[in-house]
Amino acid sequence: MTSWFPLWLSLRVSAMATIFASVAGIAVAYVLAKGRFRFRSLIEAVVTLPIVLPPTVLGYYLLTLLGVNSPIGKSWERIFGAPLVFTQTAAVIAASISALPYVVRTARAAIESVDARLEAAARIAGLSEWQVARVVTFPVAARGIGAGVALGFARALGDFGATVMVAGNIPNRTQTLPIAVYDAVQSGDLDAARVGSFVLGAIAVIVLLIVTQISGRKL
Amino acid sequence: MTLKIAAKISSGLFVVDVHYEARPGITALFGPSGSGKSVSLAAVAGLLRPQSGTISFNEQQFANAEKSLHVRTQDRKIGMVSQNAALLSHLSPLENVAIALLNSHDRAQRQERASHWLGRVQAEHLAKLPTASLSGGEQQRVALARALAGAPQLLLLDEPFSALDQTSRIAVRSLIIELVAELKLTAIIVTHDLIDVAALANQLVLFEPGRTVASHELIRGQTAELARLVGLTI
């Protein structure tokens, strides 16, 4: 690791991935918490997969899904004139997928824990389902949802396996900090590995402190 | 403006067979715990669907199980105060009242109308206080203001006094009598307290576990007659 580029890229990729994972994750969490429909368990299982799959396996599936020979990869290349894989966009997608289950599971638990009597009172007061969600459910669940978003950010920042499979390890282009730490160790640059590990560790501790703070618990 | 209910309703734990009419004024639902009083109120509010039968108010059908008709809670235009005031602690008391006006008034009008209703329940001074800091009696006043702000014709009161001390209880009871009469509402109250029934109700519906057994007209304050109806010796 010879520059701050990996840290800057990691922060940028994680921030974008957190936005995507949060928007999709909170919506999915709401549907799973409130909806009663067929295939709910299937959706839940698919969303949870990135937690239980080995990161490299997740990366492999993403590579298969987004690669130059896949329908998505071909469409992307036709529209943008360049392949999707081995780009920063691919890194954002990998980090988003890795972060998604953390957002969904934490946000869903928070939404399910909202007192049903508060939501019923709002319906009786004439609020539509969307208004109940906006005025009651999301504000009351905000701390739990915030904790999920913070965990998602930490997961996106630390992603290695899926990112290296779909975005590669191209210095100054797609090399995020976790990959740079691995690269530094492989090349014997232990000082760089130490600095990178310390920075990632410090960010992880800060995020955990934020999560415990907004969840109302102490470590 | 009469509520008519003739339905079998499942609470998930037991089924209650409910038959009664509630005319303008205050109807008390009285009976032992678990007899289905609150379940019937939840069905009137649209929070539970009847297994069979119908619920209608003022010629509008709220529910008809045979026709799979179920009017959404939001569209029933009712007000409700429960044992738990169910106020939102992230909103001020004023904003809690204002949510009942969300679909009918602009922001400035909402504030003004919410203030008006807080004034009507003698809680105007609470408008900007943190909601979580209010006493039980104050919370019930705010909940009553929210219930009335939406201009309902039907007011449901599910044990609204059970968390209140004696002083608050008497004050909120008087408020309800005054407002129901003034606004010409049909109100239904679930209570375990005969004093509430004697003080408030002009109609009594008696429940036994799982069913309604009788309905009586009452003259407010006639406790001896009331005691006879519910089988007490005083």
Short mmCIF file of C-alpha atoms in Angstrom, two decimals:
data_model
loop_
_atom_site.label_atom_id
_atom_site.label_comp_id
_atom_site.label_asym_id
_atom_site.label_seq_id
_atom_site.Cartn_x
_atom_site.Cartn_y
_atom_site.Cartn_z
CA MET A 1 0.00 0.00 0.00
CA THR A 2 1.84 3.05 -1.19
CA SER A 3 -0.91 5.67 -1.15
CA TRP A 4 -4.14 6.67 0.56
CA PHE A 5 -6.08 5.71 -2.56
CA PRO A 6 -7.31 2.35 -1.13
CA LEU A 7 -8.71 4.09 1.97
CA TRP A 8 -10.37 6.80 -0.10
CA LEU A 9 -11.81 4.19 -2.51
CA SER A 10 -13.01 2.01 0.37
CA LEU A 11 -14.80 4.92 2.00
CA ARG A 12 -16.37 5.96 -1.30
CA VAL A 13 -17.43 2.42 -2.24
CA SER A 14 -18.76 1.77 1.29
CA ALA A 15 -20.71 5.03 1.36
CA MET A 16 -22.37 4.31 -1.98
CA ALA A 17 -22.99 0.66 -1.07
CA THR A 18 -24.53 1.76 2.23
CA ILE A 19 -26.91 4.08 0.40
CA PHE A 20 -28.02 1.34 -2.02
CA ALA A 21 -28.20 -1.37 0.66
CA SER A 22 -30.13 0.97 2.97
CA VAL A 23 -32.74 2.02 0.42
CA ALA A 24 -33.30 -1.57 -0.75
CA GLY A 25 -32.77 -3.11 2.67
CA ILE A 26 -35.22 -0.90 4.57
CA ALA A 27 -37.88 -1.46 1.90
CA VAL A 28 -37.34 -5.24 2.01
CA ALA A 29 -37.29 -5.19 5.82
CA TYR A 30 -40.64 -3.35 5.87
CA VAL A 31 -42.23 -5.77 3.42
CA LEU A 32 -40.92 -8.80 5.34
CA ALA A 33 -42.04 -7.34 8.68
CA LYS A 34 -45.52 -6.31 7.56
CA GLY A 35 -46.40 -8.45 4.55
CA ARG A 36 -48.20 -11.76 4.62
CA PHE A 37 -47.63 -13.36 1.23
CA ARG A 38 -46.35 -16.51 -0.45
CA PHE A 39 -42.58 -16.87 -0.91
CA ARG A 40 -41.87 -14.62 2.09
CA SER A 41 -39.56 -17.28 3.54
CA LEU A 42 -37.85 -17.65 0.17
CA ILE A 43 -37.18 -13.90 -0.08
CA GLU A 44 -35.90 -13.93 3.49
CA ALA A 45 -33.55 -16.83 2.69
CA VAL A 46 -32.22 -15.18 -0.48
CA VAL A 47 -31.60 -11.88 1.33
CA THR A 48 -29.78 -13.71 4.14
CA LEU A 49 -27.57 -15.74 1.77
CA PRO A 50 -24.64 -13.26 1.73
CA ILE A 51 -24.21 -13.82 5.48
CA VAL A 52 -23.90 -17.59 5.23
CA LEU A 53 -22.17 -18.00 1.86
CA PRO A 54 -18.36 -17.90 1.82
CA PRO A 55 -17.50 -14.42 0.43
CA THR A 56 -15.60 -15.92 -2.48
CA VAL A 57 -18.60 -18.06 -3.40
CA LEU A 58 -20.79 -14.97 -3.27
CA GLY A 59 -18.21 -13.24 -5.47
CA TYR A 60 -18.25 -16.16 -7.88
CA TYR A 61 -22.03 -15.99 -8.25
CA LEU A 62 -21.84 -12.22 -8.74
CA LEU A 63 -19.11 -12.71 -11.34
CA THR A 64 -21.34 -15.22 -13.11
CA LEU A 65 -24.30 -12.82 -12.91
CA LEU A 66 -22.43 -9.68 -13.97
CA GLY A 67 -19.60 -11.09 -16.14
CA VAL A 68 -19.04 -10.20 -19.78
CA ASN A 69 -20.87 -13.33 -20.97
CA SER A 70 -23.94 -12.84 -18.78
CA PRO A 71 -27.09 -11.07 -20.04
CA ILE A 72 -26.57 -8.27 -17.48
CA GLY A 73 -22.88 -7.95 -18.37
CA LYS A 74 -23.62 -7.87 -22.10
CA SER A 75 -26.38 -5.28 -21.67
CA TRP A 76 -24.11 -3.13 -19.51
CA GLU A 77 -21.30 -3.28 -22.10
CA ARG A 78 -23.73 -2.41 -24.88
CA ILE A 79 -25.01 0.65 -23.00
CA PHE A 80 -21.79 1.94 -21.40
CA GLY A 81 -19.23 0.63 -23.87
CA ALA A 82 -17.11 -1.16 -21.26
CA PRO A 83 -17.47 -4.28 -19.09
CA LEU A 84 -19.06 -4.01 -15.66
CA VAL A 85 -16.71 -6.39 -13.88
CA PHE A 86 -13.31 -5.21 -12.58
CA THR A 87 -14.61 -1.66 -12.10
CA GLN A 88 -15.41 0.48 -9.07
CA THR A 89 -19.11 0.04 -9.91
CA ALA A 90 -18.65 -3.72 -9.53
CA ALA A 91 -17.00 -3.09 -6.16
CA VAL A 92 -20.03 -1.03 -5.09
CA ILE A 93 -22.38 -3.83 -6.19
CA ALA A 94 -20.38 -6.47 -4.29
CA ALA A 95 -20.25 -4.33 -1.16
CA SER A 96 -23.99 -3.53 -1.43
CA ILE A 97 -24.90 -7.21 -1.66
CA SER A 98 -22.64 -8.02 1.30
CA ALA A 99 -24.14 -5.21 3.39
CA LEU A 100 -27.78 -5.87 2.47
CA PRO A 101 -28.59 -8.69 4.94
CA TYR A 102 -27.20 -6.73 7.86
CA VAL A 103 -29.46 -3.79 7.04
CA VAL A 104 -32.48 -6.04 6.39
CA ARG A 105 -32.19 -8.18 9.50
CA THR A 106 -31.57 -5.30 11.90
CA ALA A 107 -34.16 -3.00 10.35
CA ARG A 108 -36.75 -5.78 10.22
CA ALA A 109 -36.28 -6.54 13.92
CA ALA A 110 -36.66 -2.83 14.69
CA ILE A 111 -39.81 -2.50 12.57
CA GLU A 112 -41.35 -5.63 14.11
CA SER A 113 -40.69 -4.30 17.59
CA VAL A 114 -42.79 -1.17 17.03
CA ASP A 115 -45.81 -1.31 19.35
CA ALA A 116 -48.77 -2.35 17.18
CA ARG A 117 -51.05 -0.17 19.32
CA LEU A 118 -49.26 2.95 18.10
CA GLU A 119 -49.83 1.93 14.48
CA ALA A 120 -53.46 1.03 15.20
CA ALA A 121 -54.03 4.43 16.85
CA ALA A 122 -52.64 6.15 13.76
CA ARG A 123 -54.92 4.14 11.44
CA ILE A 124 -57.92 5.02 13.62
CA ALA A 125 -56.82 8.67 13.34
CA GLY A 126 -57.27 8.25 9.58
CA LEU A 127 -53.69 7.78 8.38
CA SER A 128 -53.11 5.67 5.28
CA GLU A 129 -50.70 2.73 5.47
CA TRP A 130 -47.93 4.84 3.92
CA GLN A 131 -48.60 7.65 6.41
CA VAL A 132 -48.57 5.15 9.30
CA ALA A 133 -45.15 3.96 8.10
CA ARG A 134 -43.86 7.53 7.67
CA VAL A 135 -45.29 9.05 10.86
CA VAL A 136 -45.17 6.06 13.22
CA THR A 137 -43.26 2.97 12.14
CA PHE A 138 -40.05 4.43 10.72
CA PRO A 139 -39.56 7.18 13.35
CA VAL A 140 -40.20 4.75 16.22
CA ALA A 141 -37.88 2.16 14.64
CA ALA A 142 -35.28 4.78 13.64
CA ARG A 143 -32.65 3.77 16.17
CA GLY A 144 -32.74 0.12 15.15
CA ILE A 145 -32.75 1.04 11.47
CA GLY A 146 -29.79 3.38 12.08
CA ALA A 147 -27.92 0.56 13.78
CA GLY A 148 -28.59 -1.66 10.75
CA VAL A 149 -27.30 1.02 8.37
CA ALA A 150 -24.13 1.43 10.47
CA LEU A 151 -23.55 -2.34 10.51
CA GLY A 152 -24.11 -2.39 6.76
CA PHE A 153 -21.48 0.32 6.31
CA ALA A 154 -18.99 -1.63 8.45
CA ARG A 155 -19.67 -4.79 6.45
CA ALA A 156 -19.29 -2.95 3.13
CA LEU A 157 -16.05 -1.36 4.29
CA GLY A 158 -14.59 -4.70 5.32
CA ASP A 159 -15.68 -6.69 2.29
CA PHE A 160 -12.84 -8.64 0.71
CA GLY A 161 -13.89 -11.89 -0.95
CA ALA A 162 -16.82 -10.75 -3.06
CA THR A 163 -15.11 -7.47 -4.01
CA VAL A 164 -11.85 -9.09 -5.13
CA MET A 165 -13.79 -11.59 -7.27
CA VAL A 166 -15.89 -9.04 -9.18
CA ALA A 167 -13.78 -5.88 -8.98
CA GLY A 168 -10.33 -7.46 -8.95
CA ASN A 169 -7.19 -6.08 -7.34
CA ILE A 170 -6.10 -3.28 -9.64
CA PRO A 171 -3.94 -0.71 -7.81
CA ASN A 172 -5.31 2.84 -8.04
CA ARG A 173 -8.46 1.56 -9.72
CA THR A 174 -10.27 -1.14 -7.79
CA GLN A 175 -7.96 -1.93 -4.88
CA THR A 176 -9.92 -1.27 -1.69
CA LEU A 177 -8.22 -1.11 1.71
CA PRO A 178 -8.90 -4.72 2.81
CA ILE A 179 -7.47 -5.92 -0.53
CA ALA A 180 -4.51 -3.55 -0.18
CA VAL A 181 -3.78 -5.02 3.28
CA TYR A 182 -3.78 -8.52 1.78
CA ASP A 183 -1.55 -7.30 -1.06
CA ALA A 184 0.86 -5.64 1.39
CA VAL A 185 1.21 -8.85 3.42
CA GLN A 186 1.78 -10.90 0.27
CA SER A 187 4.52 -8.54 -0.88
CA GLY A 188 6.15 -8.37 2.56
CA ASP A 189 5.30 -4.69 3.18
CA LEU A 190 4.28 -5.25 6.80
CA ASP A 191 4.37 -1.54 7.71
CA ALA A 192 1.73 -0.79 5.10
CA ALA A 193 -0.32 -3.81 6.25
CA ARG A 194 -0.09 -2.57 9.85
CA VAL A 195 -1.31 0.93 8.95
CA GLY A 196 -4.16 -0.38 6.76
CA SER A 197 -5.26 -2.86 9.43
CA PHE A 198 -5.16 -0.19 12.11
CA VAL A 199 -7.30 2.19 10.04
CA LEU A 200 -9.87 -0.54 9.26
CA GLY A 201 -9.89 -1.66 12.89
CA ALA A 202 -10.34 1.90 14.14
CA ILE A 203 -13.25 2.52 11.77
CA ALA A 204 -14.86 -0.78 12.83
CA VAL A 205 -14.58 0.16 16.52
CA ILE A 206 -16.05 3.61 15.85
CA VAL A 207 -18.96 2.08 13.93
CA LEU A 208 -19.62 -0.43 16.72
CA LEU A 209 -19.59 2.39 19.26
CA ILE A 210 -22.10 4.27 17.11
CA VAL A 211 -24.28 1.14 16.79
CA THR A 212 -24.31 0.48 20.53
CA GLN A 213 -24.94 4.15 21.23
CA ILE A 214 -27.92 4.46 18.90
CA SER A 215 -29.26 1.08 19.97
CA GLY A 216 -29.36 2.41 23.52
CA ARG A 217 -27.06 -0.29 24.88
CA LYS A 218 -23.62 -0.18 26.40
CA LEU A 219 -20.75 -2.38 25.27
CA MET B 1 -76.51 7.47 14.32
CA THR B 2 -76.75 3.99 15.72
CA LEU B 3 -74.09 1.35 15.75
CA LYS B 4 -75.46 -2.11 15.12
CA ILE B 5 -73.37 -5.17 15.65
CA ALA B 6 -74.47 -8.76 15.23
CA ALA B 7 -71.34 -10.79 14.66
CA LYS B 8 -69.07 -13.59 15.76
CA ILE B 9 -65.56 -12.28 16.26
CA SER B 10 -62.38 -14.21 16.97
CA SER B 11 -59.70 -12.59 19.09
CA GLY B 12 -57.27 -15.33 18.11
CA LEU B 13 -57.71 -16.88 21.58
CA PHE B 14 -61.50 -17.11 21.82
CA VAL B 15 -64.64 -16.36 19.85
CA VAL B 16 -67.23 -13.88 21.05
CA ASP B 17 -70.83 -13.72 19.86
CA VAL B 18 -71.87 -10.07 20.00
CA HIS B 19 -75.32 -8.56 19.50
CA TYR B 20 -76.08 -4.99 20.51
CA GLU B 21 -77.04 -1.54 19.32
CA ALA B 22 -75.46 1.67 20.56
CA ARG B 23 -77.48 4.85 20.08
CA PRO B 24 -76.27 8.45 20.43
CA GLY B 25 -74.99 8.99 23.96
CA ILE B 26 -72.75 6.68 25.94
CA THR B 27 -73.13 2.91 25.89
CA ALA B 28 -71.17 0.96 28.47
CA LEU B 29 -69.98 -2.58 27.77
CA PHE B 30 -69.75 -4.28 31.14
CA GLY B 31 -68.72 -7.80 32.08
CA PRO B 32 -65.87 -9.96 33.34
CA SER B 33 -62.36 -9.86 31.88
CA GLY B 34 -62.03 -11.99 28.76
CA SER B 35 -65.74 -11.82 27.96
CA GLY B 36 -65.06 -10.10 24.64
CA LYS B 37 -65.88 -6.43 25.29
CA SER B 38 -62.59 -5.09 23.91
CA VAL B 39 -62.69 -7.64 21.09
CA SER B 40 -66.05 -6.25 19.97
CA LEU B 41 -64.64 -2.72 20.10
CA ALA B 42 -61.61 -3.80 18.02
CA ALA B 43 -64.00 -5.21 15.42
CA VAL B 44 -65.97 -1.94 15.34
CA ALA B 45 -62.66 -0.12 14.80
CA GLY B 46 -61.77 -2.50 11.96
CA LEU B 47 -58.77 -3.96 13.76
CA LEU B 48 -60.42 -7.41 13.73
CA ARG B 49 -62.64 -8.96 11.06
CA PRO B 50 -65.85 -10.73 12.12
CA GLN B 51 -66.03 -14.44 11.28
CA SER B 52 -69.72 -14.00 10.52
CA GLY B 53 -72.39 -11.34 10.78
CA THR B 54 -72.41 -7.59 10.22
CA ILE B 55 -71.33 -4.32 11.80
CA SER B 56 -72.92 -1.09 10.62
CA PHE B 57 -73.01 2.51 11.72
CA ASN B 58 -75.51 5.07 10.61
CA GLU B 59 -76.63 2.92 7.65
CA GLN B 60 -73.04 2.40 6.48
CA GLN B 61 -71.86 -1.18 6.63
CA PHE B 62 -68.43 -1.42 8.27
CA ALA B 63 -68.23 -5.18 7.88
CA ASN B 64 -70.26 -7.96 6.37
CA ALA B 65 -68.54 -11.33 6.64
CA GLU B 66 -70.89 -13.07 4.21
CA LYS B 67 -70.16 -10.48 1.52
CA SER B 68 -66.44 -10.31 2.49
CA LEU B 69 -66.96 -6.59 3.09
CA HIS B 70 -64.45 -4.93 5.40
CA VAL B 71 -64.16 -1.14 5.40
CA ARG B 72 -60.60 -0.10 6.28
CA THR B 73 -60.05 1.36 9.74
CA GLN B 74 -58.92 4.63 8.13
CA ASP B 75 -62.23 4.96 6.29
CA ARG B 76 -64.55 4.38 9.28
CA LYS B 77 -64.13 7.94 10.63
CA ILE B 78 -64.04 6.91 14.25
CA GLY B 79 -62.16 8.16 17.28
CA MET B 80 -60.70 5.86 19.89
CA VAL B 81 -59.06 6.20 23.29
CA SER B 82 -57.51 3.10 24.80
CA GLN B 83 -56.14 2.16 28.18
CA ASN B 84 -52.70 2.89 26.74
CA ALA B 85 -52.98 6.40 25.30
CA ALA B 86 -50.75 5.26 22.37
CA LEU B 87 -49.14 8.66 21.94
CA LEU B 88 -46.01 9.03 19.84
CA SER B 89 -43.14 10.12 22.06
CA HIS B 90 -41.14 11.56 19.14
CA LEU B 91 -43.94 14.08 18.54
CA SER B 92 -45.18 16.83 20.85
CA PRO B 93 -48.71 16.55 22.29
CA LEU B 94 -49.80 19.17 19.74
CA GLU B 95 -48.34 17.13 16.86
CA ASN B 96 -49.95 13.97 18.26
CA VAL B 97 -53.34 15.65 17.95
CA ALA B 98 -52.46 17.13 14.56
CA ILE B 99 -51.90 13.72 12.95
CA ALA B 100 -55.67 13.20 13.02
CA LEU B 101 -55.91 16.23 10.71
CA LEU B 102 -53.15 15.18 8.33
CA ASN B 103 -55.46 14.46 5.41
CA SER B 104 -57.95 17.26 5.84
CA HIS B 105 -56.05 20.43 6.67
CA ASP B 106 -52.88 22.25 5.66
CA ARG B 107 -50.04 22.65 8.16
CA ALA B 108 -51.16 25.98 9.63
CA GLN B 109 -54.76 24.83 9.98
CA ARG B 110 -53.60 21.60 11.58
CA GLN B 111 -51.71 23.50 14.27
CA GLU B 112 -54.69 25.74 14.90
CA ARG B 113 -57.24 22.93 15.05
CA ALA B 114 -54.97 20.75 17.20
CA SER B 115 -54.56 23.70 19.59
CA HIS B 116 -58.33 24.12 19.67
CA TRP B 117 -58.88 20.48 20.61
CA LEU B 118 -56.18 20.53 23.25
CA GLY B 119 -58.00 23.54 24.66
CA ARG B 120 -61.30 21.65 24.64
CA VAL B 121 -59.80 18.92 26.85
CA GLN B 122 -58.12 21.55 29.06
CA ALA B 123 -54.65 20.51 27.92
CA GLU B 124 -53.54 23.53 25.90
CA HIS B 125 -50.67 24.13 28.31
CA LEU B 126 -49.24 20.70 27.44
CA ALA B 127 -48.94 21.44 23.70
CA LYS B 128 -45.16 21.75 23.48
CA LEU B 129 -44.07 19.60 26.41
CA PRO B 130 -42.22 16.33 25.79
CA THR B 131 -44.98 13.76 25.36
CA ALA B 132 -43.12 11.18 27.45
CA SER B 133 -43.14 13.57 30.43
CA LEU B 134 -46.96 13.74 30.64
CA SER B 135 -48.83 12.03 33.47
CA GLY B 136 -51.36 9.28 32.72
CA GLY B 137 -54.25 11.71 33.01
CA GLU B 138 -52.57 14.26 30.75
CA GLN B 139 -51.81 11.59 28.15
CA GLN B 140 -55.46 10.49 28.14
CA ARG B 141 -56.57 14.09 27.62
CA VAL B 142 -54.24 14.38 24.62
CA ALA B 143 -55.49 11.02 23.31
CA LEU B 144 -59.07 12.27 23.70
CA ALA B 145 -58.20 15.45 21.80
CA ARG B 146 -56.67 13.34 19.01
CA ALA B 147 -59.75 11.11 18.92
CA LEU B 148 -62.07 14.11 18.59
CA ALA B 149 -59.93 16.17 16.22
CA GLY B 150 -60.80 13.93 13.28
CA ALA B 151 -64.49 14.89 13.73
CA PRO B 152 -65.74 11.34 14.34
CA GLN B 153 -69.37 10.49 14.88
CA LEU B 154 -68.46 7.32 16.73
CA LEU B 155 -66.14 7.42 19.76
CA LEU B 156 -64.70 4.19 21.16
CA LEU B 157 -63.30 4.19 24.68
CA ASP B 158 -61.49 1.02 25.74
CA GLU B 159 -60.91 1.22 29.49
CA PRO B 160 -59.70 4.81 29.19
CA PHE B 161 -59.55 5.41 32.94
CA SER B 162 -57.83 2.27 34.15
CA ALA B 163 -54.38 3.89 34.42
CA LEU B 164 -55.67 7.09 36.00
CA ASP B 165 -55.77 8.21 39.63
CA GLN B 166 -59.12 9.15 41.14
CA THR B 167 -58.79 12.89 40.50
CA SER B 168 -57.84 12.47 36.84
CA ARG B 169 -60.54 9.86 36.43
CA ILE B 170 -63.28 12.19 37.63
CA ALA B 171 -61.97 15.04 35.46
CA VAL B 172 -61.66 12.98 32.25
CA ARG B 173 -65.06 11.38 32.91
CA SER B 174 -66.69 14.82 33.14
CA LEU B 175 -64.97 15.89 29.94
CA ILE B 176 -66.27 12.86 28.08
CA ILE B 177 -69.85 13.42 29.27
CA GLU B 178 -69.68 17.07 28.22
CA LEU B 179 -68.10 16.50 24.81
CA VAL B 180 -70.25 13.50 23.83
CA ALA B 181 -73.39 15.53 24.58
CA GLU B 182 -72.14 18.67 22.86
CA LEU B 183 -70.90 16.90 19.72
CA LYS B 184 -73.89 14.54 19.65
CA LEU B 185 -71.62 11.52 19.44
CA THR B 186 -72.34 7.86 19.73
CA ALA B 187 -69.79 6.63 22.29
CA ILE B 188 -69.07 3.12 23.49
CA ILE B 189 -67.02 2.57 26.61
CA VAL B 190 -65.51 -0.68 27.87
CA THR B 191 -65.13 -0.59 31.64
CA HIS B 192 -64.85 -2.86 34.66
CA ASP B 193 -65.93 -0.11 37.01
CA LEU B 194 -69.59 0.24 37.94
CA ILE B 195 -68.99 3.82 39.03
CA ASP B 196 -67.91 4.62 35.47
CA VAL B 197 -71.08 3.00 34.18
CA ALA B 198 -73.26 4.87 36.68
CA ALA B 199 -71.54 8.19 36.00
CA LEU B 200 -71.35 7.98 32.22
CA ALA B 201 -73.71 5.60 30.53
CA ASN B 202 -77.24 5.94 29.31
CA GLN B 203 -77.18 2.43 27.91
CA LEU B 204 -75.67 -0.77 29.28
CA VAL B 205 -74.68 -3.93 27.42
CA LEU B 206 -73.87 -6.90 29.64
CA PHE B 207 -71.31 -9.49 28.58
CA GLU B 208 -70.76 -13.02 29.80
CA PRO B 209 -67.70 -14.94 28.65
CA GLY B 210 -68.00 -15.25 24.90
CA ARG B 211 -71.34 -13.44 24.38
CA THR B 212 -73.60 -10.50 25.07
CA VAL B 213 -76.51 -11.37 27.35
CA ALA B 214 -78.61 -8.23 27.78
CA SER B 215 -78.98 -4.59 26.91
CA HIS B 216 -80.63 -1.97 29.15
CA GLU B 217 -81.47 1.70 29.05
CA LEU B 218 -80.04 3.59 32.01
CA ILE B 219 -80.73 6.89 33.67
CA ARG B 220 -77.37 8.39 34.46
CA GLY B 221 -76.62 8.38 38.20
CA GLN B 222 -79.26 5.80 39.20
CA THR B 223 -76.86 3.43 40.92
CA ALA B 224 -79.44 1.29 42.72
CA GLU B 225 -81.15 0.35 39.45
CA LEU B 226 -77.77 -0.28 37.85
CA ALA B 227 -76.71 -2.54 40.74
CA ARG B 228 -79.90 -4.55 40.33
CA LEU B 229 -79.24 -5.01 36.61
CA VAL B 230 -75.72 -6.36 37.11
CA GLY B 231 -76.78 -8.54 40.05
CA LEU B 232 -75.21 -6.61 42.93
CA THR B 233 -76.74 -5.90 46.34
CA ILE B 234 -75.98 -2.45 47.68
#
